[in-house]
Amino acid sequence: MRFPERLTGLALLAVGVAAIMSSPASAHDPNSPEGRAAHAKFAADLEPPVRDSAVSGAAAVPCVNGMANQYPCKNIDLLSVLPLSSIGGGQGNSMWGWTDSSTGKEYAIMGRSNGASFVDISTPTAPKYLGNLPSHNGTSSSWRDIKVHNNHAYIGADGISGHGMQVFDLTRLRTVTTPQTFTPDARYTGFGPSHTLAVNNETGFIYAVGSNTCNGGVHMVDVRSPKNPVNAGCVSNDGYVHENQCVVYRGPDATYQGREICFNYNVDTLTIVDVTTKSAPRQIARKGYTGVRYSHQGWLTGDHQRLLLDDELDSDRPGTKTFIWDVRDLDNPINTGVYTSPTIQATDHNQYIIGKYSYQANYRAGLRILDISGIAQNQLTEVAYFDIYPANNSSGFNGAWNVHPFYASGTVAISGIEQGLVLVKPNLAG
């Protein structure tokens, strides 16, 4: 995509931020000035890529004296690297994982600018590339997102007006022996572009956000029949949603126990919505916070009492920030504190909480793992990291786009914008 030559460097950054903040509902519509500015901002903030060679052989590279090969690390060993050139090319973006319940095999599904790669990571020191599912009509996007439900992958792409949501039956991977180009099993066309997808595996719904429908809000899709997705309704009253998490609520607020609740990151607020009745969703709360620039993504603790939020465009000085929320009263969520990293100034992107740990993808600072045992006292502590972009830990858009820490084996997959698929193994106590 071309941009006016006069818009370069800081000018592009300023235009991109201004456009995103002034018109979030169309921030990634490729046919809008705001969408073009968002793409320009992303491109302007990229530094020259750091492309490291893959680790070969059957042995992991342990983290010793703060390094695993060329990667700075703490309490995380390197298992392998599959560079983009070996998994379909392009530029890396988001990713997700699948575990085949019949075989126990683990797979990574990595988004790239020109498609989605399927990789068997069951032997994480020797991952096997199985093939690529290209974008619809072969088009390209810097943003792609993937979620998995009932042995099917659902893939959306931003910046591609007619992409829709591809559906791919993951059980097809069981018989793949050589890399191939795949075609989808189905395609949902209720929206065109979408920024991200969330899934509630318990109820069987996909929640697409940042699309060209629902005022950029939550577009709900029933995928209980996996290859026959059906439009289930919209959450549109609070405008553009950047990412969200939807759960069957089991927290302490008795009013909402057992109901399906979405926690939406709405650019300048945390917005909580009851989506139990898809035809009549009800907004429960809408809350801003001090220091807000771009409410990007977040995740609930397992007990649904607390939540961590990352703001993608807040100042990263003196350090990367994680916003701590008390959500025990869903009608009145409270931002109780902010954890500021004492060591990095990287732009934060995505995080996922498992037990007492938050696994964060912080772009140029890579995977960072925080111990959140003290979250009720607003105390978080970094206990591990693996930095796939050794050049620096400053703000900007290189390195780790997303992480997937949900494999039973303990493998954590990292999707690198320039690096490709990086597999690591944390060594955490408890």
mmCIF file with all atom_site columns, C-alpha atoms in Angstrom, residues 153-343:
data_model
loop_
_atom_site.group_PDB
_atom_site.id
_atom_site.type_symbol
_atom_site.label_atom_id
_atom_site.label_alt_id
_atom_site.label_comp_id
_atom_site.label_asym_id
_atom_site.label_entity_id
_atom_site.label_seq_id
_atom_site.pdbx_PDB_ins_code
_atom_site.Cartn_x
_atom_site.Cartn_y
_atom_site.Cartn_z
_atom_site.occupancy
_atom_site.B_iso_or_equiv
_atom_site.pdbx_formal_charge
_atom_site.auth_seq_id
_atom_site.auth_comp_id
_atom_site.auth_asym_id
_atom_site.auth_atom_id
_atom_site.pdbx_PDB_model_num
ATOM 1   C CA . ALA A 1 153 ? -9.655  -22.613 12.967 1.00 0.00 ? 153 ALA A CA 1
ATOM 2   C CA . TYR A 1 154 ? -11.418 -19.309 12.321 1.00 0.00 ? 154 TYR A CA 1
ATOM 3   C CA . ILE A 1 155 ? -9.318  -16.692 10.556 1.00 0.00 ? 155 ILE A CA 1
ATOM 4   C CA . GLY A 1 156 ? -10.101 -13.026 10.008 1.00 0.00 ? 156 GLY A CA 1
ATOM 5   C CA . ALA A 1 157 ? -8.013  -10.261 8.463  1.00 0.00 ? 157 ALA A CA 1
ATOM 6   C CA . ASP A 1 158 ? -8.030  -6.506  8.813  1.00 0.00 ? 158 ASP A CA 1
ATOM 7   C CA . GLY A 1 159 ? -7.367  -4.171  5.926  1.00 0.00 ? 159 GLY A CA 1
ATOM 8   C CA . ILE A 1 160 ? -8.963  -6.595  3.416  1.00 0.00 ? 160 ILE A CA 1
ATOM 9   C CA . SER A 1 161 ? -12.456 -5.324  2.684  1.00 0.00 ? 161 SER A CA 1
ATOM 10  C CA . GLY A 1 162 ? -13.891 -8.627  1.400  1.00 0.00 ? 162 GLY A CA 1
ATOM 11  C CA . HIS A 1 163 ? -11.980 -11.173 3.448  1.00 0.00 ? 163 HIS A CA 1
ATOM 12  C CA . GLY A 1 164 ? -14.670 -12.398 5.823  1.00 0.00 ? 164 GLY A CA 1
ATOM 13  C CA . MET A 1 165 ? -13.825 -15.232 8.221  1.00 0.00 ? 165 MET A CA 1
ATOM 14  C CA . GLN A 1 166 ? -12.220 -18.383 6.847  1.00 0.00 ? 166 GLN A CA 1
ATOM 15  C CA . VAL A 1 167 ? -13.089 -21.740 8.429  1.00 0.00 ? 167 VAL A CA 1
ATOM 16  C CA . PHE A 1 168 ? -10.524 -24.544 8.330  1.00 0.00 ? 168 PHE A CA 1
ATOM 17  C CA . ASP A 1 169 ? -11.045 -28.101 9.626  1.00 0.00 ? 169 ASP A CA 1
ATOM 18  C CA . LEU A 1 170 ? -7.887  -28.779 11.616 1.00 0.00 ? 170 LEU A CA 1
ATOM 19  C CA . THR A 1 171 ? -8.352  -32.539 11.568 1.00 0.00 ? 171 THR A CA 1
ATOM 20  C CA . ARG A 1 172 ? -7.160  -32.350 7.946  1.00 0.00 ? 172 ARG A CA 1
ATOM 21  C CA . LEU A 1 173 ? -3.662  -31.803 9.338  1.00 0.00 ? 173 LEU A CA 1
ATOM 22  C CA . ARG A 1 174 ? -3.518  -35.375 10.670 1.00 0.00 ? 174 ARG A CA 1
ATOM 23  C CA . THR A 1 175 ? -2.695  -36.795 7.253  1.00 0.00 ? 175 THR A CA 1
ATOM 24  C CA . VAL A 1 176 ? -0.414  -34.043 5.916  1.00 0.00 ? 176 VAL A CA 1
ATOM 25  C CA . THR A 1 177 ? 3.119   -35.256 5.199  1.00 0.00 ? 177 THR A CA 1
ATOM 26  C CA . THR A 1 178 ? 4.473   -32.522 2.928  1.00 0.00 ? 178 THR A CA 1
ATOM 27  C CA . PRO A 1 179 ? 3.810   -28.760 2.962  1.00 0.00 ? 179 PRO A CA 1
ATOM 28  C CA . GLN A 1 180 ? 0.898   -27.711 0.797  1.00 0.00 ? 180 GLN A CA 1
ATOM 29  C CA . THR A 1 181 ? -1.390  -24.811 -0.045 1.00 0.00 ? 181 THR A CA 1
ATOM 30  C CA . PHE A 1 182 ? -4.741  -25.222 1.664  1.00 0.00 ? 182 PHE A CA 1
ATOM 31  C CA . THR A 1 183 ? -8.211  -23.995 0.821  1.00 0.00 ? 183 THR A CA 1
ATOM 32  C CA . PRO A 1 184 ? -10.799 -23.174 3.490  1.00 0.00 ? 184 PRO A CA 1
ATOM 33  C CA . ASP A 1 185 ? -13.694 -25.481 4.280  1.00 0.00 ? 185 ASP A CA 1
ATOM 34  C CA . ALA A 1 186 ? -16.075 -22.534 4.528  1.00 0.00 ? 186 ALA A CA 1
ATOM 35  C CA . ARG A 1 187 ? -16.089 -18.758 4.661  1.00 0.00 ? 187 ARG A CA 1
ATOM 36  C CA . TYR A 1 188 ? -18.345 -16.504 6.716  1.00 0.00 ? 188 TYR A CA 1
ATOM 37  C CA . THR A 1 189 ? -19.225 -13.307 4.856  1.00 0.00 ? 189 THR A CA 1
ATOM 38  C CA . GLY A 1 190 ? -21.304 -11.461 7.448  1.00 0.00 ? 190 GLY A CA 1
ATOM 39  C CA . PHE A 1 191 ? -18.437 -8.969  7.722  1.00 0.00 ? 191 PHE A CA 1
ATOM 40  C CA . GLY A 1 192 ? -15.499 -8.064  5.491  1.00 0.00 ? 192 GLY A CA 1
ATOM 41  C CA . PRO A 1 193 ? -12.403 -6.966  7.412  1.00 0.00 ? 193 PRO A CA 1
ATOM 42  C CA . SER A 1 194 ? -12.104 -7.657  11.135 1.00 0.00 ? 194 SER A CA 1
ATOM 43  C CA . HIS A 1 195 ? -9.377  -6.631  13.513 1.00 0.00 ? 195 HIS A CA 1
ATOM 44  C CA . THR A 1 196 ? -9.434  -9.517  15.979 1.00 0.00 ? 196 THR A CA 1
ATOM 45  C CA . LEU A 1 197 ? -11.501 -12.538 16.953 1.00 0.00 ? 197 LEU A CA 1
ATOM 46  C CA . ALA A 1 198 ? -12.352 -13.859 20.408 1.00 0.00 ? 198 ALA A CA 1
ATOM 47  C CA . VAL A 1 199 ? -13.846 -17.259 21.129 1.00 0.00 ? 199 VAL A CA 1
ATOM 48  C CA . ASN A 1 200 ? -15.855 -18.670 23.983 1.00 0.00 ? 200 ASN A CA 1
ATOM 49  C CA . ASN A 1 201 ? -15.279 -22.398 23.669 1.00 0.00 ? 201 ASN A CA 1
ATOM 50  C CA . GLU A 1 202 ? -17.785 -23.068 26.422 1.00 0.00 ? 202 GLU A CA 1
ATOM 51  C CA . THR A 1 203 ? -20.714 -21.585 24.491 1.00 0.00 ? 203 THR A CA 1
ATOM 52  C CA . GLY A 1 204 ? -19.555 -21.961 20.883 1.00 0.00 ? 204 GLY A CA 1
ATOM 53  C CA . PHE A 1 205 ? -19.473 -18.345 19.763 1.00 0.00 ? 205 PHE A CA 1
ATOM 54  C CA . ILE A 1 206 ? -16.877 -16.278 17.915 1.00 0.00 ? 206 ILE A CA 1
ATOM 55  C CA . TYR A 1 207 ? -16.771 -12.545 18.653 1.00 0.00 ? 207 TYR A CA 1
ATOM 56  C CA . ALA A 1 208 ? -15.306 -10.497 15.793 1.00 0.00 ? 208 ALA A CA 1
ATOM 57  C CA . VAL A 1 209 ? -14.398 -6.900  16.568 1.00 0.00 ? 209 VAL A CA 1
ATOM 58  C CA . GLY A 1 210 ? -13.210 -3.920  14.573 1.00 0.00 ? 210 GLY A CA 1
ATOM 59  C CA . SER A 1 211 ? -15.121 -5.031  11.495 1.00 0.00 ? 211 SER A CA 1
ATOM 60  C CA . ASN A 1 212 ? -17.100 -2.997  8.987  1.00 0.00 ? 212 ASN A CA 1
ATOM 61  C CA . THR A 1 213 ? -20.312 -3.987  10.794 1.00 0.00 ? 213 THR A CA 1
ATOM 62  C CA . CYS A 1 214 ? -21.861 -3.309  14.208 1.00 0.00 ? 214 CYS A CA 1
ATOM 63  C CA . ASN A 1 215 ? -20.321 0.195   14.240 1.00 0.00 ? 215 ASN A CA 1
ATOM 64  C CA . GLY A 1 216 ? -16.950 -1.509  14.666 1.00 0.00 ? 216 GLY A CA 1
ATOM 65  C CA . GLY A 1 217 ? -18.218 -3.248  17.801 1.00 0.00 ? 217 GLY A CA 1
ATOM 66  C CA . VAL A 1 218 ? -18.802 -6.917  18.583 1.00 0.00 ? 218 VAL A CA 1
ATOM 67  C CA . HIS A 1 219 ? -20.109 -9.047  15.712 1.00 0.00 ? 219 HIS A CA 1
ATOM 68  C CA . MET A 1 220 ? -21.308 -12.313 17.269 1.00 0.00 ? 220 MET A CA 1
ATOM 69  C CA . VAL A 1 221 ? -21.139 -15.537 15.254 1.00 0.00 ? 221 VAL A CA 1
ATOM 70  C CA . ASP A 1 222 ? -22.638 -18.884 16.261 1.00 0.00 ? 222 ASP A CA 1
ATOM 71  C CA . VAL A 1 223 ? -20.111 -21.620 15.397 1.00 0.00 ? 223 VAL A CA 1
ATOM 72  C CA . ARG A 1 224 ? -21.737 -24.501 17.273 1.00 0.00 ? 224 ARG A CA 1
ATOM 73  C CA . SER A 1 225 ? -22.018 -26.084 13.837 1.00 0.00 ? 225 SER A CA 1
ATOM 74  C CA . PRO A 1 226 ? -18.383 -25.394 12.992 1.00 0.00 ? 226 PRO A CA 1
ATOM 75  C CA . LYS A 1 227 ? -18.575 -25.278 9.201  1.00 0.00 ? 227 LYS A CA 1
ATOM 76  C CA . ASN A 1 228 ? -21.861 -23.370 9.177  1.00 0.00 ? 228 ASN A CA 1
ATOM 77  C CA . PRO A 1 229 ? -21.275 -20.095 11.057 1.00 0.00 ? 229 PRO A CA 1
ATOM 78  C CA . VAL A 1 230 ? -24.398 -18.013 11.618 1.00 0.00 ? 230 VAL A CA 1
ATOM 79  C CA . ASN A 1 231 ? -24.769 -14.322 12.474 1.00 0.00 ? 231 ASN A CA 1
ATOM 80  C CA . ALA A 1 232 ? -25.959 -14.089 16.082 1.00 0.00 ? 232 ALA A CA 1
ATOM 81  C CA . GLY A 1 233 ? -26.157 -10.317 16.597 1.00 0.00 ? 233 GLY A CA 1
ATOM 82  C CA . CYS A 1 234 ? -24.280 -7.106  17.325 1.00 0.00 ? 234 CYS A CA 1
ATOM 83  C CA . VAL A 1 235 ? -22.943 -5.060  20.205 1.00 0.00 ? 235 VAL A CA 1
ATOM 84  C CA . SER A 1 236 ? -22.742 -1.645  18.590 1.00 0.00 ? 236 SER A CA 1
ATOM 85  C CA . ASN A 1 237 ? -23.740 1.053   21.067 1.00 0.00 ? 237 ASN A CA 1
ATOM 86  C CA . ASP A 1 238 ? -20.200 1.807   22.300 1.00 0.00 ? 238 ASP A CA 1
ATOM 87  C CA . GLY A 1 239 ? -18.563 1.870   18.890 1.00 0.00 ? 239 GLY A CA 1
ATOM 88  C CA . TYR A 1 240 ? -15.240 0.365   17.881 1.00 0.00 ? 240 TYR A CA 1
ATOM 89  C CA . VAL A 1 241 ? -13.834 -2.512  19.950 1.00 0.00 ? 241 VAL A CA 1
ATOM 90  C CA . HIS A 1 242 ? -10.159 -3.374  19.474 1.00 0.00 ? 242 HIS A CA 1
ATOM 91  C CA . GLU A 1 243 ? -10.034 -6.723  21.293 1.00 0.00 ? 243 GLU A CA 1
ATOM 92  C CA . ASN A 1 244 ? -12.164 -8.537  23.831 1.00 0.00 ? 244 ASN A CA 1
ATOM 93  C CA . GLN A 1 245 ? -12.569 -11.610 26.004 1.00 0.00 ? 245 GLN A CA 1
ATOM 94  C CA . CYS A 1 246 ? -15.932 -13.311 26.510 1.00 0.00 ? 246 CYS A CA 1
ATOM 95  C CA . VAL A 1 247 ? -16.533 -15.832 29.304 1.00 0.00 ? 247 VAL A CA 1
ATOM 96  C CA . VAL A 1 248 ? -19.249 -17.588 31.241 1.00 0.00 ? 248 VAL A CA 1
ATOM 97  C CA . TYR A 1 249 ? -18.893 -15.504 34.373 1.00 0.00 ? 249 TYR A CA 1
ATOM 98  C CA . ARG A 1 250 ? -18.050 -17.336 37.603 1.00 0.00 ? 250 ARG A CA 1
ATOM 99  C CA . GLY A 1 251 ? -16.833 -14.442 39.710 1.00 0.00 ? 251 GLY A CA 1
ATOM 100 C CA . PRO A 1 252 ? -18.177 -13.056 42.992 1.00 0.00 ? 252 PRO A CA 1
ATOM 101 C CA . ASP A 1 253 ? -20.833 -10.720 41.527 1.00 0.00 ? 253 ASP A CA 1
ATOM 102 C CA . ALA A 1 254 ? -23.987 -12.767 42.187 1.00 0.00 ? 254 ALA A CA 1
ATOM 103 C CA . THR A 1 255 ? -26.043 -10.730 39.716 1.00 0.00 ? 255 THR A CA 1
ATOM 104 C CA . TYR A 1 256 ? -24.097 -12.096 36.747 1.00 0.00 ? 256 TYR A CA 1
ATOM 105 C CA . GLN A 1 257 ? -22.986 -15.556 37.787 1.00 0.00 ? 257 GLN A CA 1
ATOM 106 C CA . GLY A 1 258 ? -23.502 -18.049 34.966 1.00 0.00 ? 258 GLY A CA 1
ATOM 107 C CA . ARG A 1 259 ? -24.114 -15.343 32.376 1.00 0.00 ? 259 ARG A CA 1
ATOM 108 C CA . GLU A 1 260 ? -21.982 -14.785 29.296 1.00 0.00 ? 260 GLU A CA 1
ATOM 109 C CA . ILE A 1 261 ? -20.014 -11.582 29.741 1.00 0.00 ? 261 ILE A CA 1
ATOM 110 C CA . CYS A 1 262 ? -17.714 -9.784  27.274 1.00 0.00 ? 262 CYS A CA 1
ATOM 111 C CA . PHE A 1 263 ? -14.895 -7.571  28.497 1.00 0.00 ? 263 PHE A CA 1
ATOM 112 C CA . ASN A 1 264 ? -14.318 -5.162  25.615 1.00 0.00 ? 264 ASN A CA 1
ATOM 113 C CA . TYR A 1 265 ? -11.295 -2.942  25.091 1.00 0.00 ? 265 TYR A CA 1
ATOM 114 C CA . ASN A 1 266 ? -12.956 0.068   23.480 1.00 0.00 ? 266 ASN A CA 1
ATOM 115 C CA . VAL A 1 267 ? -10.031 2.363   22.629 1.00 0.00 ? 267 VAL A CA 1
ATOM 116 C CA . ASP A 1 268 ? -10.584 4.671   25.623 1.00 0.00 ? 268 ASP A CA 1
ATOM 117 C CA . THR A 1 269 ? -12.505 2.460   28.062 1.00 0.00 ? 269 THR A CA 1
ATOM 118 C CA . LEU A 1 270 ? -13.006 -0.976  29.515 1.00 0.00 ? 270 LEU A CA 1
ATOM 119 C CA . THR A 1 271 ? -16.591 -1.757  28.533 1.00 0.00 ? 271 THR A CA 1
ATOM 120 C CA . ILE A 1 272 ? -18.400 -4.763  30.033 1.00 0.00 ? 272 ILE A CA 1
ATOM 121 C CA . VAL A 1 273 ? -21.412 -6.246  28.234 1.00 0.00 ? 273 VAL A CA 1
ATOM 122 C CA . ASP A 1 274 ? -23.833 -9.082  29.057 1.00 0.00 ? 274 ASP A CA 1
ATOM 123 C CA . VAL A 1 275 ? -24.234 -11.045 25.805 1.00 0.00 ? 275 VAL A CA 1
ATOM 124 C CA . THR A 1 276 ? -26.193 -13.980 27.217 1.00 0.00 ? 276 THR A CA 1
ATOM 125 C CA . THR A 1 277 ? -29.134 -13.015 25.027 1.00 0.00 ? 277 THR A CA 1
ATOM 126 C CA . LYS A 1 278 ? -27.459 -12.360 21.700 1.00 0.00 ? 278 LYS A CA 1
ATOM 127 C CA . SER A 1 279 ? -30.456 -10.522 20.267 1.00 0.00 ? 279 SER A CA 1
ATOM 128 C CA . ALA A 1 280 ? -30.483 -8.111  23.218 1.00 0.00 ? 280 ALA A CA 1
ATOM 129 C CA . PRO A 1 281 ? -26.990 -7.540  24.660 1.00 0.00 ? 281 PRO A CA 1
ATOM 130 C CA . ARG A 1 282 ? -26.862 -5.208  27.648 1.00 0.00 ? 282 ARG A CA 1
ATOM 131 C CA . GLN A 1 283 ? -23.996 -2.888  28.553 1.00 0.00 ? 283 GLN A CA 1
ATOM 132 C CA . ILE A 1 284 ? -23.135 -3.267  32.223 1.00 0.00 ? 284 ILE A CA 1
ATOM 133 C CA . ALA A 1 285 ? -20.321 -0.760  32.651 1.00 0.00 ? 285 ALA A CA 1
ATOM 134 C CA . ARG A 1 286 ? -18.120 1.624   30.697 1.00 0.00 ? 286 ARG A CA 1
ATOM 135 C CA . LYS A 1 287 ? -15.074 2.915   32.544 1.00 0.00 ? 287 LYS A CA 1
ATOM 136 C CA . GLY A 1 288 ? -12.058 4.992   31.538 1.00 0.00 ? 288 GLY A CA 1
ATOM 137 C CA . TYR A 1 289 ? -8.814  5.313   33.483 1.00 0.00 ? 289 TYR A CA 1
ATOM 138 C CA . THR A 1 290 ? -6.014  7.743   34.147 1.00 0.00 ? 290 THR A CA 1
ATOM 139 C CA . GLY A 1 291 ? -3.331  7.636   31.458 1.00 0.00 ? 291 GLY A CA 1
ATOM 140 C CA . VAL A 1 292 ? -5.542  6.131   28.754 1.00 0.00 ? 292 VAL A CA 1
ATOM 141 C CA . ARG A 1 293 ? -4.278  6.450   25.187 1.00 0.00 ? 293 ARG A CA 1
ATOM 142 C CA . TYR A 1 294 ? -5.494  3.280   23.441 1.00 0.00 ? 294 TYR A CA 1
ATOM 143 C CA . SER A 1 295 ? -7.159  0.564   25.490 1.00 0.00 ? 295 SER A CA 1
ATOM 144 C CA . HIS A 1 296 ? -5.925  -2.419  23.523 1.00 0.00 ? 296 HIS A CA 1
ATOM 145 C CA . GLN A 1 297 ? -6.362  -5.835  25.148 1.00 0.00 ? 297 GLN A CA 1
ATOM 146 C CA . GLY A 1 298 ? -6.556  -7.571  28.496 1.00 0.00 ? 298 GLY A CA 1
ATOM 147 C CA . TRP A 1 299 ? -7.333  -10.787 30.332 1.00 0.00 ? 299 TRP A CA 1
ATOM 148 C CA . LEU A 1 300 ? -9.223  -11.954 33.407 1.00 0.00 ? 300 LEU A CA 1
ATOM 149 C CA . THR A 1 301 ? -7.731  -13.855 36.304 1.00 0.00 ? 301 THR A CA 1
ATOM 150 C CA . GLY A 1 302 ? -9.038  -17.390 36.659 1.00 0.00 ? 302 GLY A CA 1
ATOM 151 C CA . ASP A 1 303 ? -11.352 -16.437 39.519 1.00 0.00 ? 303 ASP A CA 1
ATOM 152 C CA . HIS A 1 304 ? -12.835 -13.541 37.472 1.00 0.00 ? 304 HIS A CA 1
ATOM 153 C CA . GLN A 1 305 ? -12.048 -11.089 40.265 1.00 0.00 ? 305 GLN A CA 1
ATOM 154 C CA . ARG A 1 306 ? -9.226  -9.116  38.673 1.00 0.00 ? 306 ARG A CA 1
ATOM 155 C CA . LEU A 1 307 ? -8.158  -8.096  35.185 1.00 0.00 ? 307 LEU A CA 1
ATOM 156 C CA . LEU A 1 308 ? -4.967  -6.858  33.546 1.00 0.00 ? 308 LEU A CA 1
ATOM 157 C CA . LEU A 1 309 ? -5.170  -4.350  30.687 1.00 0.00 ? 309 LEU A CA 1
ATOM 158 C CA . ASP A 1 310 ? -2.517  -3.204  28.220 1.00 0.00 ? 310 ASP A CA 1
ATOM 159 C CA . ASP A 1 311 ? -2.704  0.236   26.624 1.00 0.00 ? 311 ASP A CA 1
ATOM 160 C CA . GLU A 1 312 ? -0.839  0.140   23.312 1.00 0.00 ? 312 GLU A CA 1
ATOM 161 C CA . LEU A 1 313 ? -0.214  3.863   22.895 1.00 0.00 ? 313 LEU A CA 1
ATOM 162 C CA . ASP A 1 314 ? 0.371   5.066   26.454 1.00 0.00 ? 314 ASP A CA 1
ATOM 163 C CA . SER A 1 315 ? 3.761   6.540   27.201 1.00 0.00 ? 315 SER A CA 1
ATOM 164 C CA . ASP A 1 316 ? 6.353   3.823   27.714 1.00 0.00 ? 316 ASP A CA 1
ATOM 165 C CA . ARG A 1 317 ? 8.458   6.015   29.953 1.00 0.00 ? 317 ARG A CA 1
ATOM 166 C CA . PRO A 1 318 ? 9.567   5.315   32.550 1.00 0.00 ? 318 PRO A CA 1
ATOM 167 C CA . GLY A 1 319 ? 8.570   1.735   31.607 1.00 0.00 ? 319 GLY A CA 1
ATOM 168 C CA . THR A 1 320 ? 6.006   -0.576  30.009 1.00 0.00 ? 320 THR A CA 1
ATOM 169 C CA . LYS A 1 321 ? 2.734   -0.337  31.922 1.00 0.00 ? 321 LYS A CA 1
ATOM 170 C CA . THR A 1 322 ? 0.166   -2.962  32.892 1.00 0.00 ? 322 THR A CA 1
ATOM 171 C CA . PHE A 1 323 ? -3.114  -1.599  34.290 1.00 0.00 ? 323 PHE A CA 1
ATOM 172 C CA . ILE A 1 324 ? -4.626  -3.552  37.193 1.00 0.00 ? 324 ILE A CA 1
ATOM 173 C CA . TRP A 1 325 ? -8.403  -3.707  37.614 1.00 0.00 ? 325 TRP A CA 1
ATOM 174 C CA . ASP A 1 326 ? -10.756 -4.908  40.340 1.00 0.00 ? 326 ASP A CA 1
ATOM 175 C CA . VAL A 1 327 ? -13.808 -6.374  38.580 1.00 0.00 ? 327 VAL A CA 1
ATOM 176 C CA . ARG A 1 328 ? -15.511 -8.026  41.541 1.00 0.00 ? 328 ARG A CA 1
ATOM 177 C CA . ASP A 1 329 ? -18.435 -5.650  40.977 1.00 0.00 ? 329 ASP A CA 1
ATOM 178 C CA . LEU A 1 330 ? -19.117 -5.768  37.239 1.00 0.00 ? 330 LEU A CA 1
ATOM 179 C CA . ASP A 1 331 ? -21.275 -2.645  37.410 1.00 0.00 ? 331 ASP A CA 1
ATOM 180 C CA . ASN A 1 332 ? -18.340 -0.712  38.803 1.00 0.00 ? 332 ASN A CA 1
ATOM 181 C CA . PRO A 1 333 ? -14.920 -1.930  37.623 1.00 0.00 ? 333 PRO A CA 1
ATOM 182 C CA . ILE A 1 334 ? -12.065 -0.023  39.259 1.00 0.00 ? 334 ILE A CA 1
ATOM 183 C CA . ASN A 1 335 ? -8.547  0.588   37.991 1.00 0.00 ? 335 ASN A CA 1
ATOM 184 C CA . THR A 1 336 ? -6.717  0.048   41.260 1.00 0.00 ? 336 THR A CA 1
ATOM 185 C CA . GLY A 1 337 ? -3.108  0.387   40.160 1.00 0.00 ? 337 GLY A CA 1
ATOM 186 C CA . VAL A 1 338 ? -0.479  0.282   37.445 1.00 0.00 ? 338 VAL A CA 1
ATOM 187 C CA . TYR A 1 339 ? 2.575   -1.946  37.221 1.00 0.00 ? 339 TYR A CA 1
ATOM 188 C CA . THR A 1 340 ? 5.453   -0.122  35.548 1.00 0.00 ? 340 THR A CA 1
ATOM 189 C CA . SER A 1 341 ? 8.328   -2.258  34.336 1.00 0.00 ? 341 SER A CA 1
ATOM 190 C CA . PRO A 1 342 ? 11.642  -1.167  35.850 1.00 0.00 ? 342 PRO A CA 1
ATOM 191 C CA . THR A 1 343 ? 13.650  -2.600  32.942 1.00 0.00 ? 343 THR A CA 1
#
